[in-house]
PDB file of C-alpha atoms in Angstrom:
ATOM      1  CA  UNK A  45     -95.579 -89.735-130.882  1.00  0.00           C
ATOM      2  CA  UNK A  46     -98.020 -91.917-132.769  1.00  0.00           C
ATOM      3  CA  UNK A  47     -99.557 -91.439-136.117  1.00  0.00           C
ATOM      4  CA  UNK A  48    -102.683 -89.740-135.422  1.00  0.00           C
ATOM      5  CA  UNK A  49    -101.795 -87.245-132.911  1.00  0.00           C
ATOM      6  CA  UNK A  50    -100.693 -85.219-136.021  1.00  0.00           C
ATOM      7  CA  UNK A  51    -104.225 -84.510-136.463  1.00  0.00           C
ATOM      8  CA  UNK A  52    -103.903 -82.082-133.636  1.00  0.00           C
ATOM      9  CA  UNK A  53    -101.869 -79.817-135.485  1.00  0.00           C
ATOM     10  CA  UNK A  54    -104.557 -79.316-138.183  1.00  0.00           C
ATOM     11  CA  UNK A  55    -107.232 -78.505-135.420  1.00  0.00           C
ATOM     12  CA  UNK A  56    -108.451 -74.961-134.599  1.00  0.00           C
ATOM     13  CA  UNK A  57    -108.805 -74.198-131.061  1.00  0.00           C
ATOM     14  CA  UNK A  58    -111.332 -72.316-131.595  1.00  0.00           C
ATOM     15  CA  UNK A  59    -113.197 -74.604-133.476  1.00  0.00           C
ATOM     16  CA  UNK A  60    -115.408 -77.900-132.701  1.00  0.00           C
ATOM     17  CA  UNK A  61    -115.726 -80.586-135.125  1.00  0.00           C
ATOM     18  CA  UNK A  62    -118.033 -83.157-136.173  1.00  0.00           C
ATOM     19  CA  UNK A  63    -117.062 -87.071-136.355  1.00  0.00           C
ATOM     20  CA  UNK A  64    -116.798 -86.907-139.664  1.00  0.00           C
ATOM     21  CA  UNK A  65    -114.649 -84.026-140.007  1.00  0.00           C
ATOM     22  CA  UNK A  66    -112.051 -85.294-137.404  1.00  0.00           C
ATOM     23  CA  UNK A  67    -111.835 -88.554-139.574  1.00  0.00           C
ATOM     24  CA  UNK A  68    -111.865 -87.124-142.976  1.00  0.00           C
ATOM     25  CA  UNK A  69    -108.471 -85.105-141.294  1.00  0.00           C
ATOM     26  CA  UNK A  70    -106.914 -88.376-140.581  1.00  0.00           C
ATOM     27  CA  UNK A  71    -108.379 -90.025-143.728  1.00  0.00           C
ATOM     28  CA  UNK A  72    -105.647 -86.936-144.747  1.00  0.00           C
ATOM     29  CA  UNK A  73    -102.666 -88.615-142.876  1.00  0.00           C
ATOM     30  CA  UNK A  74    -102.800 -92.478-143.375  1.00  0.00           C
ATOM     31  CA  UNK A  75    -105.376 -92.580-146.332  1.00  0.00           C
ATOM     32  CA  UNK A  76    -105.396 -97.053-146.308  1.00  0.00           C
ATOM     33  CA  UNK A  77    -107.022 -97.729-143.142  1.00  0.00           C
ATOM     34  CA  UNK A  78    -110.313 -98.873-142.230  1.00  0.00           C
ATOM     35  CA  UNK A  79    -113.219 -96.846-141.496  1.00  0.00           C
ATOM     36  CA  UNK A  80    -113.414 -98.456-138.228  1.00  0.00           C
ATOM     37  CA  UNK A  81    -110.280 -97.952-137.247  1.00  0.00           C
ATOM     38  CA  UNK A  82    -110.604 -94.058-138.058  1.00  0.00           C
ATOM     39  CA  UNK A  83    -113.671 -94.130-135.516  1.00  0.00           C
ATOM     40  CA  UNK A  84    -111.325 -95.832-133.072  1.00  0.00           C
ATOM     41  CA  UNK A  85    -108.906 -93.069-133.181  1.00  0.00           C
ATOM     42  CA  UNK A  86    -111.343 -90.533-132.593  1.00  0.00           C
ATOM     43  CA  UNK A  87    -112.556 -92.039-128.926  1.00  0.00           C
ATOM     44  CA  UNK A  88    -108.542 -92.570-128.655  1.00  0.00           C
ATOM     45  CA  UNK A  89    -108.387 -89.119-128.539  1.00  0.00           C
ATOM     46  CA  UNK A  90    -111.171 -88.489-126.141  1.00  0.00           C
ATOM     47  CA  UNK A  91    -109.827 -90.976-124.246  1.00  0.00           C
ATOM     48  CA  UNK A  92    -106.349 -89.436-123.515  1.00  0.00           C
ATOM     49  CA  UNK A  93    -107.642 -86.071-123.272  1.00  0.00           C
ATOM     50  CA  UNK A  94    -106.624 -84.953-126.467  1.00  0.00           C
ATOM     51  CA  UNK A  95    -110.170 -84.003-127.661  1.00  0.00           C
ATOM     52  CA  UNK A  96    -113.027 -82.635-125.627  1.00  0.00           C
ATOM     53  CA  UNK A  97    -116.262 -84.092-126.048  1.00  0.00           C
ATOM     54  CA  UNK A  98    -118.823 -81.336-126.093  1.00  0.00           C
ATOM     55  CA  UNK A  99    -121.545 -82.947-126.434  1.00  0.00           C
ATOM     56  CA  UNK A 100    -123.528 -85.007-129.708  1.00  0.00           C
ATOM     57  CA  UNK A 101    -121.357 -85.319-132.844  1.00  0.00           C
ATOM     58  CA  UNK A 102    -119.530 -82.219-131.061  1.00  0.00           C
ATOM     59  CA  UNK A 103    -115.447 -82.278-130.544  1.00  0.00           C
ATOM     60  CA  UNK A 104    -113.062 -79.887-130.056  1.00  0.00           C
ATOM     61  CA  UNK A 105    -109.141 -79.030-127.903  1.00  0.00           C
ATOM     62  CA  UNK A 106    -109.428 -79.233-124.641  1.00  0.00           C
ATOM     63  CA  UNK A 107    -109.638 -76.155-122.483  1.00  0.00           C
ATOM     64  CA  UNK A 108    -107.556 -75.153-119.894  1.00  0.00           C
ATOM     65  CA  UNK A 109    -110.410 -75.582-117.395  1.00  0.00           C
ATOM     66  CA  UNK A 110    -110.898 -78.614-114.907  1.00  0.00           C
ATOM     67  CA  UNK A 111    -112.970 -81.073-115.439  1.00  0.00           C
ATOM     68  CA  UNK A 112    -116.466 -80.452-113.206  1.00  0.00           C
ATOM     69  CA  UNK A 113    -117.634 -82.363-110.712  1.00  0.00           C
ATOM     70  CA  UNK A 114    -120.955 -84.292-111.898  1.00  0.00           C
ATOM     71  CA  UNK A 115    -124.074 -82.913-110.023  1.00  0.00           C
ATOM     72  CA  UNK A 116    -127.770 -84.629-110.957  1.00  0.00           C
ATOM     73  CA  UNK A 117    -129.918 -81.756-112.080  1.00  0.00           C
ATOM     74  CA  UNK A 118    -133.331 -84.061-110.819  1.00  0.00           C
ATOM     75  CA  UNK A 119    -136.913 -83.190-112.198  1.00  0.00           C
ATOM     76  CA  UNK A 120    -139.251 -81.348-109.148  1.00  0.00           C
ATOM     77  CA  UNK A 121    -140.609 -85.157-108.809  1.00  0.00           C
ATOM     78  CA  UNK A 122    -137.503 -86.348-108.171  1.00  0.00           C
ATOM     79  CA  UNK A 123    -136.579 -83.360-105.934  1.00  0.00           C
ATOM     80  CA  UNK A 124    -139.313 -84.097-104.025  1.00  0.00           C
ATOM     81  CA  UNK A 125    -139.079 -87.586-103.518  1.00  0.00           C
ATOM     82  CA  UNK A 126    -135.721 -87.411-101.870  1.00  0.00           C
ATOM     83  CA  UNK A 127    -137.246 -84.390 -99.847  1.00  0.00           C
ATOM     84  CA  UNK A 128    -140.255 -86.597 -98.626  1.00  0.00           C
ATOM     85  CA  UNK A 129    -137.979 -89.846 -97.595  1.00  0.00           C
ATOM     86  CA  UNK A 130    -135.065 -87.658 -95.925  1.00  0.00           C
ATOM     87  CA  UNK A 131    -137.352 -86.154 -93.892  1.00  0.00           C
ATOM     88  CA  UNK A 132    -139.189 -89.327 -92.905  1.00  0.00           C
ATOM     89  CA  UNK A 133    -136.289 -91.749 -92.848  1.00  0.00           C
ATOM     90  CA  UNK A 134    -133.005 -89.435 -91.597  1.00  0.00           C
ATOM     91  CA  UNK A 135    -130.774 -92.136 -90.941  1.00  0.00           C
ATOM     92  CA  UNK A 136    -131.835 -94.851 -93.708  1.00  0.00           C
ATOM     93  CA  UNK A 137    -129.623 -94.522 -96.768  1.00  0.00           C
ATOM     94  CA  UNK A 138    -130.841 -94.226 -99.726  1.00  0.00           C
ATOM     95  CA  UNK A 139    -129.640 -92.754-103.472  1.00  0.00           C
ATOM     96  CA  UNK A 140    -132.332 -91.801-106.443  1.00  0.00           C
ATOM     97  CA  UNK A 141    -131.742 -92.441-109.963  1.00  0.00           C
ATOM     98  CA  UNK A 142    -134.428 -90.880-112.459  1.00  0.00           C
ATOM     99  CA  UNK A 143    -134.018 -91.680-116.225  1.00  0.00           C
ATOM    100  CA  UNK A 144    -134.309 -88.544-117.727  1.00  0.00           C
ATOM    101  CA  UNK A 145    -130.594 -87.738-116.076  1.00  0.00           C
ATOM    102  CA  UNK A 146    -129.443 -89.989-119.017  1.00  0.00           C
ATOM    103  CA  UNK A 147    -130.385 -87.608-121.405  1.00  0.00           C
ATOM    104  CA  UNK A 148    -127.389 -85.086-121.010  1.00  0.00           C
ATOM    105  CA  UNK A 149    -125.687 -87.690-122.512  1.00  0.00           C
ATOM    106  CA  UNK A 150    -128.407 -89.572-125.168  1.00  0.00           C
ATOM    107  CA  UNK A 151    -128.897 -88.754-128.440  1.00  0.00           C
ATOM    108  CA  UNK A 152    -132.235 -89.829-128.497  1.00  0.00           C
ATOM    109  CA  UNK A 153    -133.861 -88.157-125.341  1.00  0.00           C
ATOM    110  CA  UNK A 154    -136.170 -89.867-122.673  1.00  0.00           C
ATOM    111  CA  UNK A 155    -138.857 -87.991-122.677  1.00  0.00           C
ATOM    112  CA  UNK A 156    -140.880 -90.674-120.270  1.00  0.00           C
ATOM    113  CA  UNK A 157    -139.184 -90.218-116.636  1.00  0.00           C
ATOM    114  CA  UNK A 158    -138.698 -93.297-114.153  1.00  0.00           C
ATOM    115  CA  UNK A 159    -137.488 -92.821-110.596  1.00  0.00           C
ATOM    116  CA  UNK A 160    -135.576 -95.148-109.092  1.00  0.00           C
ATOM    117  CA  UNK A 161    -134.776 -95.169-105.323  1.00  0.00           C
ATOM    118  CA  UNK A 162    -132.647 -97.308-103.886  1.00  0.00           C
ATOM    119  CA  UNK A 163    -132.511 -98.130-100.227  1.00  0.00           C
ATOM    120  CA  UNK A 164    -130.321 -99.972 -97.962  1.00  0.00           C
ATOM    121  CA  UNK A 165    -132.091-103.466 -98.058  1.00  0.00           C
ATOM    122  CA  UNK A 166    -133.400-103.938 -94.487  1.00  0.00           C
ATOM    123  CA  UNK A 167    -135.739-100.775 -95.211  1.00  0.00           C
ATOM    124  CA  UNK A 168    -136.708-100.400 -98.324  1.00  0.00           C
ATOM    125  CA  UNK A 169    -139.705-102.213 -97.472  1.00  0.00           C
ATOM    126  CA  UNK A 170    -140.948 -99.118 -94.963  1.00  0.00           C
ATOM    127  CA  UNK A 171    -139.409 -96.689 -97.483  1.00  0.00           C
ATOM    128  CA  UNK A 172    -141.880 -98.516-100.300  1.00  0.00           C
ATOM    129  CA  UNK A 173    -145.022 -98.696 -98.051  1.00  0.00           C
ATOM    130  CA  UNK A 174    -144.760 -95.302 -96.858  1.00  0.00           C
ATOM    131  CA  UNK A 175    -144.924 -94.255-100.155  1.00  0.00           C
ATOM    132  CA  UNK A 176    -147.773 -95.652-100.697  1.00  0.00           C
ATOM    133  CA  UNK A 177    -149.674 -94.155 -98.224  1.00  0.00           C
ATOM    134  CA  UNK A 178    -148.573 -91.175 -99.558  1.00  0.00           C
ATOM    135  CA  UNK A 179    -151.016 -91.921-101.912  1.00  0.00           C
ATOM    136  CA  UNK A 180    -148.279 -91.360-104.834  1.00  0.00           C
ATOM    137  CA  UNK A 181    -150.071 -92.588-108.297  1.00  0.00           C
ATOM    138  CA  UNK A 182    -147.861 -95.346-109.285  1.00  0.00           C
ATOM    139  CA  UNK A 183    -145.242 -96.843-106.774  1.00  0.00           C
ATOM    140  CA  UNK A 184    -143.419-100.556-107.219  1.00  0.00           C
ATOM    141  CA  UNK A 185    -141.320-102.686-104.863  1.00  0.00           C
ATOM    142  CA  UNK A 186    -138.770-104.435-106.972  1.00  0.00           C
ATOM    143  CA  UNK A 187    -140.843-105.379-109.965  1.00  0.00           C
ATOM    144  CA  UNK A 188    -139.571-108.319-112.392  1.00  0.00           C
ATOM    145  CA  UNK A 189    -138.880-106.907-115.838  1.00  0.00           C
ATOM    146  CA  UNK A 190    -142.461-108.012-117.279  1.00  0.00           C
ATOM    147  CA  UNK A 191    -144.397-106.432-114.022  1.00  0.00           C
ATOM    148  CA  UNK A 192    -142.323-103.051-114.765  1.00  0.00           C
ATOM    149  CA  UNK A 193    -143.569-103.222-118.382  1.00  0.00           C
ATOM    150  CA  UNK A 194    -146.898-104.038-117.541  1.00  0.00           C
ATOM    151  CA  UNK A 195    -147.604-101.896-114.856  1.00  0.00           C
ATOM    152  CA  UNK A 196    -145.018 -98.686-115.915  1.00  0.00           C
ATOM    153  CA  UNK A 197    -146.607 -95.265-116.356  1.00  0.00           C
ATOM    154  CA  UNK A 198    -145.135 -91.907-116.455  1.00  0.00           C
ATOM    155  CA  UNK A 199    -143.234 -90.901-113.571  1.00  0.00           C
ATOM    156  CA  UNK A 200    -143.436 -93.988-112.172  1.00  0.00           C
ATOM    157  CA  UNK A 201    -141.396 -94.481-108.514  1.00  0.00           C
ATOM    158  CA  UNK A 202    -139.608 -98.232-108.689  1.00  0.00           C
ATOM    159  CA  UNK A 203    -138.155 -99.010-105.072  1.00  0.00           C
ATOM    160  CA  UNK A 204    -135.109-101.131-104.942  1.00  0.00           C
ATOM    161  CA  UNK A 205    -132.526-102.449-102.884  1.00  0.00           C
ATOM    162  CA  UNK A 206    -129.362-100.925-103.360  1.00  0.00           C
ATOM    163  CA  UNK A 207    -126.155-103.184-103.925  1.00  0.00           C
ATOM    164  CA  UNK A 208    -123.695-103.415-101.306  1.00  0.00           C
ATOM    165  CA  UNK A 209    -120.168-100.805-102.306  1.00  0.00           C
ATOM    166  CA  UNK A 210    -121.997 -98.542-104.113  1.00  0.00           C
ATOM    167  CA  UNK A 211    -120.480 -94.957-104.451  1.00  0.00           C
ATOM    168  CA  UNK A 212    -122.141 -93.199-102.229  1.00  0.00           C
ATOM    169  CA  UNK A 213    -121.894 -89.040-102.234  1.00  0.00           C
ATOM    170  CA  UNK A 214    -119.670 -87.617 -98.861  1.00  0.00           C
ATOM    171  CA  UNK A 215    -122.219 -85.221 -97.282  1.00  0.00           C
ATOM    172  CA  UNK A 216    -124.995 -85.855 -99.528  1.00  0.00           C
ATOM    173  CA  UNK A 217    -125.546 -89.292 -99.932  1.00  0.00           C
ATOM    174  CA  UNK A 218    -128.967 -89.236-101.774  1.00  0.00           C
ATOM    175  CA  UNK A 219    -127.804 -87.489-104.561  1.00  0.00           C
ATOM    176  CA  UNK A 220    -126.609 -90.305-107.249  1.00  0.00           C
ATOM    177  CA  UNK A 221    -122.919 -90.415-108.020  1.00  0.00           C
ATOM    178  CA  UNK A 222    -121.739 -90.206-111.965  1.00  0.00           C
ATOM    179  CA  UNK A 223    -119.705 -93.213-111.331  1.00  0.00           C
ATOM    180  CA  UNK A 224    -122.869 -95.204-110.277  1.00  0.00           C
ATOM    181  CA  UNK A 225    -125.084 -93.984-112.640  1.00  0.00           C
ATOM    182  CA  UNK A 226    -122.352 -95.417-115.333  1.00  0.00           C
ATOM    183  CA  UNK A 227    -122.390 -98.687-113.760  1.00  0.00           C
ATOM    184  CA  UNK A 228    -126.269 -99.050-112.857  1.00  0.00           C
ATOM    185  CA  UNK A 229    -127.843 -98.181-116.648  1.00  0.00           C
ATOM    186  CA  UNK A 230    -125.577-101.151-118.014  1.00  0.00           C
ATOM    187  CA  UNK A 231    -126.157-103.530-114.854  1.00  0.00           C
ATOM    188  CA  UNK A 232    -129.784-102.341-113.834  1.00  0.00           C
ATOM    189  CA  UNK A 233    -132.291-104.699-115.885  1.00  0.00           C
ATOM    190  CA  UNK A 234    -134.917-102.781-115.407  1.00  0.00           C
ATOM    191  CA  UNK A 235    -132.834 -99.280-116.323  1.00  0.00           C
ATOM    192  CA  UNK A 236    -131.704-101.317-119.436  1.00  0.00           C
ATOM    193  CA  UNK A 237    -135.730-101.361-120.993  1.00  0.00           C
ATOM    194  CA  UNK A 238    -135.170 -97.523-120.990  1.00  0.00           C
ATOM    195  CA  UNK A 239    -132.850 -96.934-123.632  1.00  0.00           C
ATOM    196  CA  UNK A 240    -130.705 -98.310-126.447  1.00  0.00           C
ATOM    197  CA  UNK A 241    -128.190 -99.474-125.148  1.00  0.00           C
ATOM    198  CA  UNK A 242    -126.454 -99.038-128.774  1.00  0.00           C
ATOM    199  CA  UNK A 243    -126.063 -95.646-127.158  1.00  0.00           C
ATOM    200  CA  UNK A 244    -124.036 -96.306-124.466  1.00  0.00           C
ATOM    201  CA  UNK A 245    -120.285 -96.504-125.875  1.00  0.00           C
ATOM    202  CA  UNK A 246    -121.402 -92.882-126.651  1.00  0.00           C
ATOM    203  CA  UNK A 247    -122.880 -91.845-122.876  1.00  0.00           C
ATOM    204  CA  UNK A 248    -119.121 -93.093-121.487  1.00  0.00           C
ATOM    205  CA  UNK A 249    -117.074 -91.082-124.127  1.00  0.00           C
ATOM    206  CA  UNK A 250    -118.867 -87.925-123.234  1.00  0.00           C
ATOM    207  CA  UNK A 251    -119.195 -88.606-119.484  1.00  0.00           C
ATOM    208  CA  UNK A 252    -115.442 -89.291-119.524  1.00  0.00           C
ATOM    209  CA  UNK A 253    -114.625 -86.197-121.278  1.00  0.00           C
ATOM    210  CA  UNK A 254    -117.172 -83.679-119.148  1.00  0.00           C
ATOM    211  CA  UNK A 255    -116.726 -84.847-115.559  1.00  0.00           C
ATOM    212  CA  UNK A 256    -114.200 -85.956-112.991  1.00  0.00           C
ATOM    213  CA  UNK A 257    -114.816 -89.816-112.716  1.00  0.00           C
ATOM    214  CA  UNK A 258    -113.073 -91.963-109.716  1.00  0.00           C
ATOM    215  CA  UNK A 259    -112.695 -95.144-112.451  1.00  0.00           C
ATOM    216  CA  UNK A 260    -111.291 -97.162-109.480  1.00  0.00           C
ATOM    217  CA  UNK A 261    -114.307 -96.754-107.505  1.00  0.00           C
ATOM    218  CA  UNK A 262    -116.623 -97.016-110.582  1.00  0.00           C
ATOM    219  CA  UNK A 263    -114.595-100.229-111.427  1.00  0.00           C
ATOM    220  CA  UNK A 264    -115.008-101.479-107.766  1.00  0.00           C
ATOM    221  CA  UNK A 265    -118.621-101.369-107.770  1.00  0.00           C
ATOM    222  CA  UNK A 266    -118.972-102.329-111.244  1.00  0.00           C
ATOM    223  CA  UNK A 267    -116.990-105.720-109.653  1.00  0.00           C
ATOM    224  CA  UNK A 268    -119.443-105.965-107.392  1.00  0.00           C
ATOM    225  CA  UNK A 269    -122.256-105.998-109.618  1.00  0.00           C
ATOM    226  CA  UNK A 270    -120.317-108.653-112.056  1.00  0.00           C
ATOM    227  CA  UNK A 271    -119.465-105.880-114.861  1.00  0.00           C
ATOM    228  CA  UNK A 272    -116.511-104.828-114.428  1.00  0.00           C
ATOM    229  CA  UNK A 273    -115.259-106.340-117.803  1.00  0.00           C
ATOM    230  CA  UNK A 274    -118.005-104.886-119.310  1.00  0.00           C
ATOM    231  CA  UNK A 275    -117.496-101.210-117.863  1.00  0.00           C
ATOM    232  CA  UNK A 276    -113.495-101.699-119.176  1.00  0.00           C
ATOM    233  CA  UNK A 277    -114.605-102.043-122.812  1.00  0.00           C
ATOM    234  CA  UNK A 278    -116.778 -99.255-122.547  1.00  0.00           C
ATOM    235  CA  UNK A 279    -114.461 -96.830-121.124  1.00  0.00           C
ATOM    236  CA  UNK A 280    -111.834 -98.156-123.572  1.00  0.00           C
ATOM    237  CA  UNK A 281    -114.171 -97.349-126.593  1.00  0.00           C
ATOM    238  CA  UNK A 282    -115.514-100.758-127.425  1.00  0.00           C
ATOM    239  CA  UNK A 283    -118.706-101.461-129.717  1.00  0.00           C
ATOM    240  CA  UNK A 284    -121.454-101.828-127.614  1.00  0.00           C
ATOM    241  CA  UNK A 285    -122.125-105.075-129.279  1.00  0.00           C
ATOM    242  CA  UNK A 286    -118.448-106.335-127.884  1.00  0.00           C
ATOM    243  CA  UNK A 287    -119.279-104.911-124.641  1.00  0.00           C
ATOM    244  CA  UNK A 288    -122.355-107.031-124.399  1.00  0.00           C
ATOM    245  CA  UNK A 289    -121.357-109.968-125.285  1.00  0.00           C
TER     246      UNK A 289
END
């Protein structure tokens, strides 16, 4: 049994707990160690399932429920986006990512939305131009980072390629996985202008403890898109300056 899982003991069940509280409690068992390394124990905790994540600066036990299965609760736009492009394009695949999903898990909320929809690369093209003629306000094919900043407005619709291995959904294929999402908003470079990414040590410590995640399929197509060594220090609690680096 290590040190800190004596902490447990000391924890209501029928409580939740702020950061601070959780490490003033271990402060309480090993009183010399670093303030760092008390922050460290707390995401250990998470980590092995010890603590529940319940959402911002929110901790408590675990329940005896499972964990849910992550399901994108889009905006109407992006609703009917995928409506428009199913019904146009059945048998193209294609997944949408909007940036407001993010905020279940920020602490300081988009409150400008981006769609992003990704299509397998030999159509994204038609998917793009048909689009346009839909005569939707603000549509991009693959921008470069300074066209997206230049030309972005709200509820803008960025068409993409998507990569090769991504985790695609079994009987709904348009609706973006968790484990993608995880992988895209630290590989994407155009996701990336969206948010701090200061905040994402803290979007993988709650996703881990909220949903069901398939981390050898994550870690697959987090290979594929040359961040897999990135994606392990996340989900192992790193800073996201040592992440980045």
């Amino acid at each position: 049994m290590q040190w800190y899982e004596e902490v447990l003991d000391h924890i209501d069940e029928k409580k939740t707990y702020c950061h601070k509280e959780l490490m003033d409690k271990l402060k309480k068992l090993k009183p010399d160690l670093s303030e760092s390394t008390y922050h460290w124990t707390v995401s250990r905790l998470v980590r092995e399932g010890a603590l529940t994540r319940q959402g911002y600066d929110s901790y408590s036990l675990p329940s005896d429920l499972p964990k849910d299965e992550y399901e994108p609760p889009y905006s109407d736009t992006a609703a009917g986006l995928i409506r428009l492009v199913s019904e146009k394009y059945q048998y193209v695949q294609f997944t949408v990512f909007e940036t407001v999903l993010m905020n279940e898990f920020l602490n300081h909320l988009i409150a400008q939305n981006t769609v992003f929809i990704q299509v397998e690369k030999e159509s994204s093209i038609y998917v793009f131009r048909f689009l346009q003629e839909q005569k939707h306000l603000n549509v991009m094919f693959k921008p470069s980072k300074k066209d997206f900043n230049l030309y972005w407005s709200k509820d803008c619709v960025i068409v993409t390629d998507m990569i090769t291995e991504a985790p695609i959904r079994a009987g709904a294929p348009h609706l973006i996985m968790l484990e993608k999402m995880l992988v895209d908003i630290s590989a994407d470079r155009l996701i990336t202008t969206t948010f701090s990414k200061a905040e994402l040590p803290d979007i993988y410590e709650l996703a881990q403890s909220r949903y069901l995640l398939d981390k050898v399929r994550m870690l697959r197509y987090a290979r594929r898109r040359n961040r897999q060594d990135v994606l392990l220090k996340y989900l192992e609690g790193s800073k996201a300056e040592d992440a980045a680096s």
